[in-house]
Short mmCIF file of C-alpha atoms in Angstrom, two decimals:
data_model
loop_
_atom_site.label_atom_id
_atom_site.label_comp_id
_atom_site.label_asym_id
_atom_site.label_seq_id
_atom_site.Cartn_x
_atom_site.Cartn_y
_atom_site.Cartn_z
CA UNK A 131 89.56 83.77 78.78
CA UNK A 132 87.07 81.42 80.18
CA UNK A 133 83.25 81.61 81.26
CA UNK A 134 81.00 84.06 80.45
CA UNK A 135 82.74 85.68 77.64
CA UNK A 136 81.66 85.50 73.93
CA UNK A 137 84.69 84.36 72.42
CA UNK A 138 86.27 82.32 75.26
CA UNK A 139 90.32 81.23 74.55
CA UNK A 140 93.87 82.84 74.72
CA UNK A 141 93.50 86.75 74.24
CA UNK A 142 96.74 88.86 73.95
CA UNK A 143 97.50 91.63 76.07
CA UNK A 144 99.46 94.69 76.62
CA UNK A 145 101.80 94.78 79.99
CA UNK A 146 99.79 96.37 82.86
CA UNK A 147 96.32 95.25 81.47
CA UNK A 148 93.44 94.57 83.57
CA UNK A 149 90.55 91.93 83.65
CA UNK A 150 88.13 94.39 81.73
CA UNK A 151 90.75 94.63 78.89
CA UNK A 152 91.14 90.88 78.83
CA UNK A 153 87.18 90.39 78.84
CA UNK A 154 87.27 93.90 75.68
CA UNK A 155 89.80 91.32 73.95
CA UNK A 156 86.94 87.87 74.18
CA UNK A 157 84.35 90.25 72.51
CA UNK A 158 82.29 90.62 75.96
CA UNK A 159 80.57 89.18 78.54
CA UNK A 160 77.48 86.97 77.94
CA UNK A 161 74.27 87.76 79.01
CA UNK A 162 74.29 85.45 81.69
CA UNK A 163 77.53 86.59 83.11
CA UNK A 164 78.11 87.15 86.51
CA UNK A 165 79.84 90.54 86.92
CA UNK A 166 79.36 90.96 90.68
CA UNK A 167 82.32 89.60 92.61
CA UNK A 168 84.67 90.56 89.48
CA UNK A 169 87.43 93.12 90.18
CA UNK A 170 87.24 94.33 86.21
CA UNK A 171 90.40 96.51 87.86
CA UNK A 172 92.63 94.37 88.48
CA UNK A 173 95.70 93.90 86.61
CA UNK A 174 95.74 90.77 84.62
CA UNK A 175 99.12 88.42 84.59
CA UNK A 176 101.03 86.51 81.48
CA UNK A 177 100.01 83.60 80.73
CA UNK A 178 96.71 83.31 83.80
CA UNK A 179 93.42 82.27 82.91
CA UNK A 180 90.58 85.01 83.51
CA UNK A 181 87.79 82.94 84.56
CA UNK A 182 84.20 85.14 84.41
CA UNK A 183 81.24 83.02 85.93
CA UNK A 184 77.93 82.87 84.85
CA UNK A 185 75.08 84.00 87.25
CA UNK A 186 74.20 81.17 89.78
CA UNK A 187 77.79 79.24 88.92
CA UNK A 188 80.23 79.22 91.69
CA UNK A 189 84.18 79.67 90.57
CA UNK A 190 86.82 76.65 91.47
CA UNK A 191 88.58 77.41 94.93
CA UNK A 192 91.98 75.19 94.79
CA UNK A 193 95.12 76.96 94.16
CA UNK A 194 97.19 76.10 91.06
CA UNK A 195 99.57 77.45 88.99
CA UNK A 196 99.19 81.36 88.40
CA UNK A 197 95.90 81.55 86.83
CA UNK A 198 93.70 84.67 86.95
CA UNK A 199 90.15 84.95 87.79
CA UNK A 200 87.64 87.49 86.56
CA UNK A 201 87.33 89.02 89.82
CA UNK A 202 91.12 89.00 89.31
CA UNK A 203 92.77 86.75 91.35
CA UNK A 204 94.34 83.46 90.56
CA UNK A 205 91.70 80.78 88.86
CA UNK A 206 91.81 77.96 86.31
CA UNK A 207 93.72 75.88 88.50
CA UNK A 208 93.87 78.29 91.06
CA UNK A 209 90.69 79.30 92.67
CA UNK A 210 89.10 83.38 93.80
CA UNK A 211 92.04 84.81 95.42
CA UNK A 212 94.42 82.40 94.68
CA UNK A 213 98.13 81.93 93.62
CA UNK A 214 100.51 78.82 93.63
CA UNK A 215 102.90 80.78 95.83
CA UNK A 216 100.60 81.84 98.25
CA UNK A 217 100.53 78.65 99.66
CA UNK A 218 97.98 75.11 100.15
CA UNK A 219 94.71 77.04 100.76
CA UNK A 220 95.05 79.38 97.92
CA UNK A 221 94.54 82.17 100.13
CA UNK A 222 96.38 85.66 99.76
CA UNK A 223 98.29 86.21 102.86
CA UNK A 224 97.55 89.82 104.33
CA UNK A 225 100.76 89.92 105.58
CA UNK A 226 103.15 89.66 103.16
CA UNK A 227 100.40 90.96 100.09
CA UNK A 228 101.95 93.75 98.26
CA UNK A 229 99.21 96.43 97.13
CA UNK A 230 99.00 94.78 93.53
CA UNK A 231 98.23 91.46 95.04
CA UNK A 232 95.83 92.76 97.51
CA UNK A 233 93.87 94.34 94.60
CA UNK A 234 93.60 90.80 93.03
CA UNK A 235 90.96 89.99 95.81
CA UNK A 236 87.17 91.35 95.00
CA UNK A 237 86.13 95.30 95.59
CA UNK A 238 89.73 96.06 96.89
CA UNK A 239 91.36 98.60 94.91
CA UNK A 240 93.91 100.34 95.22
CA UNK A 241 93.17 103.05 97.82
CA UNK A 242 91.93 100.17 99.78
CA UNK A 243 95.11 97.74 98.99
CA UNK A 244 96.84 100.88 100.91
CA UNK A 245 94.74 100.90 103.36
CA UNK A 246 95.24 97.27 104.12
CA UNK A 247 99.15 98.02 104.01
CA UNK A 248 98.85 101.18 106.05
CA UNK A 249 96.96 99.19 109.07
CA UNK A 250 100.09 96.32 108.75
CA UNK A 251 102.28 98.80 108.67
CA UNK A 252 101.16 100.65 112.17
CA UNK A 253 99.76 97.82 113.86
CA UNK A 254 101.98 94.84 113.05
CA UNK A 255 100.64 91.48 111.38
CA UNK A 256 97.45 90.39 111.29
CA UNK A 257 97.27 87.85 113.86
CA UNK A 258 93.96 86.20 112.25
CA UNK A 259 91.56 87.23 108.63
CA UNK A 260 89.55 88.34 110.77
CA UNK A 261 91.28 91.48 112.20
CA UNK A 262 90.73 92.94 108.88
CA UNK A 263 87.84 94.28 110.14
CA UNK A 264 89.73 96.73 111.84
CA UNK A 265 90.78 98.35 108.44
CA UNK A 266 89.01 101.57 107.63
CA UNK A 267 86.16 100.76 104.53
CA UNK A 268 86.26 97.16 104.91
CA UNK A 269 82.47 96.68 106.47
CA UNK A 270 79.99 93.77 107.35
CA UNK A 271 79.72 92.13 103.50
CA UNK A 272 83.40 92.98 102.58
CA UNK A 273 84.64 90.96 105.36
CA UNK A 274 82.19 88.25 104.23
CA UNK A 275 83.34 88.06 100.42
CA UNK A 276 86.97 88.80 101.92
CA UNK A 277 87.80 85.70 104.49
CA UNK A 278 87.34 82.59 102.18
CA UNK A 279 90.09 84.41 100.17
CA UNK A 280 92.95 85.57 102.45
CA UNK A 281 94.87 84.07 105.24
CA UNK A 282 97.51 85.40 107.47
#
C-alpha cells in the first residue's frame, strides 16, 4: 500500500481480495485521500502495489511490472489502468480484456465489464477507444475518465 493510507507498506491478503480490503489492511485512508477515481471493487493481485492518491495529486501513467492502483488497475510502476502485458502505453486493450481486467479500470464493475464483453461479442472489435461509447451505461464523463486508460 502506497498514498493516502495511514499505515502505507506490504499488507497481506486473502485470494480474491479487493482494493478496499487492501486499504482495511493499511488502517485507512487519510484525510486527504482521494477516493474518487478508485474502484475500492476491484480485485487486488499478489504481489501489486495499491497506490491511493491524495486529493489534487495525479497517479503515475507508465506501465510496469504488475502493480495495482487504488482505483485498481496496475500502478507503482505501472500507471491507472495499466499492466506490463498489456503492452507500451499501459493501456487495457478492450479487445482482448477479460471481465476481471475490465473491472480494473475506474467505475466499471462487473455488470458493466459484461457489458463491455457483450457489445465485443455482437459487434466485433473495437476498431478505436472511442467506440466504447456505443456500450450501454458508459456516458459523456465515463468515456472521459475511460480513454487515457484503454486501447484497442
Amino acid at each position: 500500500m502506497a498514498g493516502a493510507v495511514q499505515r502505507p507498506g506490504v499488507v497481506r491478503l486473502a485470494p480474491g481480495s479487493r482494493i478496499v480490503d487492501a486499504v482495511e489492511a493499511a488502517g485507512g485512508t487519510a484525510a486527504d485521500a482521494d477516493l474518487a477515481g478508485v474502484n475500492l471493487a476491484a480485485l487486488v493481485e499478489d504481489g501489486a502495489m495499491v497506490l491511493v492518491p491524495r486529493i489534487g495529486e495525479n497517479p503515475p501513467r507508465t506501465a510496469g511490472a504488475g502493480g495495482t492502483a487504488a482505483d485498481g488497475s496496475a500502478s507503482g510502476a505501472a500507471g491507472f489502468g495499466a499492466r506490463a502485458e498489456d503492452g507500451a502505453s499501459g493501456s487495457v486493450n478492450l479487445n482482448t480484456a477479460d471481465s476481471t481486467r475490465l473491472q480494473t479500470l475506474p467505475r466499471v464493475g462487473p455488470v458493466l465489464a459484461e457489458r463491455i464483453i457483450a457489445w465485443r461479442t455482437e459487434h466485433g472489435r473495437f476498431s478505436r477507444p472511442e467506440d466504447l461509447d456505443a456500450v450501454p451505461g458508459i456516458g459523456e464523463a465515463m468515456m472521459a475518465a475511460l480513454l487515457p486508460l484503454v486501447t484497442v
